[in-house]
Amino acid sequence: MNFDEQRHLNEEALDEVLMGTGSPEAEVHVRQCDACREKLTAFRADVGILGKASLAWNEARSHSMLSVADVRRGGVPRPVGGWVAAGACLVLMVVGLAVREQREVARELSASRVSFADGEGSRESELREDNALMAAINAETAPIASPLANYDRSSAVAGVGGKKGEQAKP
Amino acid sequence: MGELGLADASPGVLESRAGPGSPAIRELDDIDGLARTYRPRLLRFLTYSAGDADLAETIAQDTLLRAYNNRTKFRGDCSVNTWLTGIAINVLRDHRRTEKFKFWKKVQATAVDAQEMASFLPSDGLTPEAVMLARERVRHLSQAMETLSLNQRTVFAMRFFEEMDVSEISGALGMPLNTVKTHLQRALKAMRKEVGGTR
């Protein structure tokens, strides 16, 4: 059943040897028959180079794929994810600093406005105080009517005939 | 599952016995190392089995994740590669059940570029002429693989690339042993016919 007319293994028997399910009789024959062994060796060699080429091709594909750990974490490659995170931190820092600086400038401006307003207020109060002081000084330093002047005026009125009340006005 | 006939495969079919701290368990604990070691082989198997290079990438990633998440279930009565192949078959089966897959299958299928794949064959110290001939052979064999059904391609890849024996294939696929043999025989016949016989 396993042999053809030339006493070599038939195709079915060769298949079984290749599948690893050959009969003991077929296995013995292969060890003894160069022609049958050569057929099997040639086929295995062909399949071998196909396997080698496809493995090399798939190794190249495997290198270009995401690492499984990254896929597990959600698909972002670790180095890219790291750089993105670092970039985001940098942007946040820059934006934060800019906002902080802007707030400080605004605070300074508002502070200067308050002090200017305070200055105006104080200046008005100072002016009021100054005016009050000046009024008090003026009041204090106002010329006092001299008794002599009254005398002169009354004498002038009496003797010279000057108009009464002209000199009496301060 | 339909075409692949994996309906009987259960996720635990390849669960095996490996004690805590065994080399296999330590290997499974390092997800990146696992991918480095096994992803090319998984991709090769899945590219043939799925018949779509892009889909193979998705399934390979899902397989490695599922293996990592279920690493405590690995009991060491088969190789890590065989265990991963079994998981890959289940992930692929699950994926094929989805409507999304059916839709994408209609609009796109990224077939293997035989010419490109052949160009990756290492020269291994061969003369330029020998490399050229070998690459031509690879191109021809790759095209021959495309003529196989998905079932035939899957069992062929498991037997000749993953070096699994027919009983392991039967267990991983949840397919009767005789069915595996039939698919394998048909695949061998077609491949031999395409490449000019067993020579």
Coordinates of C-alpha atoms in Angstrom, one line a residue, chain A residues 11-12 14-21 35 38-40 42-44 46-72 78, chain B residues 31-32 35 39-41 43-44 47-48 53-54 56-57 61 64-65 68-69 112 116-117 120-122 124 134 137-138 141-142 145 156 159-161 166 181 184-185 188 191-192 198-199:
Chain A
E11 CA 2.6 10.1 -2.5
E12 CA 0.3 9.2 0.3
L14 CA 5.4 10.5 1.6
D15 CA 2.7 12.8 3.0
E16 CA 2.3 10.7 6.1
V17 CA 6.1 10.8 6.7
L18 CA 6.0 14.6 6.3
M19 CA 3.0 14.8 8.7
G20 CA 5.0 12.8 11.2
T21 CA 2.4 10.0 11.0
A35 CA 15.5 8.9 -3.9
E38 CA 15.9 13.3 -1.3
K39 CA 12.3 14.1 -2.2
L40 CA 11.5 14.7 1.5
A42 CA 13.9 18.9 -1.0
F43 CA 10.4 19.6 0.1
R44 CA 11.5 20.4 3.7
D46 CA 11.7 24.6 0.3
V47 CA 9.3 25.0 3.2
G48 CA 12.3 25.9 5.4
I49 CA 13.3 28.8 3.3
L50 CA 9.7 30.0 3.1
G51 CA 9.5 29.8 6.9
K52 CA 12.9 31.6 7.2
A53 CA 11.9 34.4 4.8
S54 CA 8.5 34.9 6.3
L55 CA 10.0 35.0 9.8
A56 CA 12.5 37.6 8.8
W57 CA 9.7 39.6 7.2
N58 CA 7.6 39.4 10.3
E59 CA 10.6 40.3 12.5
A60 CA 10.8 43.5 10.6
R61 CA 7.1 44.1 11.0
S62 CA 7.3 43.3 14.7
H63 CA 10.0 46.0 15.2
S64 CA 7.7 48.6 13.7
M65 CA 4.8 47.7 15.9
L66 CA 3.9 49.4 19.3
S67 CA 5.2 47.6 22.3
V68 CA 2.5 45.4 23.9
A69 CA 3.0 47.2 27.2
D70 CA 2.1 50.5 25.5
V71 CA -0.9 48.9 23.9
R72 CA -1.9 47.7 27.4
R78 CA 6.1 55.5 26.0
Chain B
I31 CA 5.6 41.3 28.5
D32 CA 8.1 43.2 26.3
A35 CA 6.8 40.2 22.5
R39 CA 5.7 38.1 18.2
P40 CA 7.5 37.5 14.9
R41 CA 6.5 33.8 15.0
L43 CA 2.8 37.1 13.2
R44 CA 4.0 34.5 10.7
T47 CA -0.6 36.0 8.6
Y48 CA -1.1 32.6 7.0
A53 CA -1.2 40.8 7.2
D54 CA -2.9 43.8 9.0
A56 CA -2.5 39.4 11.9
E57 CA -0.8 42.4 13.7
Q61 CA -1.1 42.1 20.0
L64 CA 0.2 38.6 23.8
L65 CA -2.0 40.7 26.0
Y68 CA 0.2 38.0 29.8
N69 CA -3.1 38.6 31.6
V112 CA 1.0 39.0 1.8
E116 CA 8.5 41.8 -0.5
M117 CA 8.6 38.7 1.8
F120 CA 13.8 39.4 3.4
L121 CA 15.3 36.0 3.0
P122 CA 18.7 36.2 4.7
D124 CA 23.4 33.3 4.9
A134 CA 16.2 31.1 -3.3
R137 CA 11.6 30.0 -4.8
V138 CA 10.2 31.8 -1.8
L141 CA 6.0 29.0 -2.5
S142 CA 4.3 32.1 -0.9
M145 CA 0.3 29.2 0.1
F156 CA 0.2 23.6 7.3
R159 CA 2.9 21.6 11.3
F160 CA 5.8 23.0 9.2
F161 CA 6.5 26.4 10.8
V166 CA -0.8 16.5 14.5
K181 CA -4.8 15.0 8.7
L184 CA -2.8 18.6 5.9
Q185 CA -2.8 16.0 3.2
L188 CA 0.7 19.0 1.0
M191 CA 1.9 22.7 -2.4
R192 CA 3.7 19.9 -4.1
T198 CA 8.2 16.6 -3.9
R199 CA 11.0 16.4 -6.5

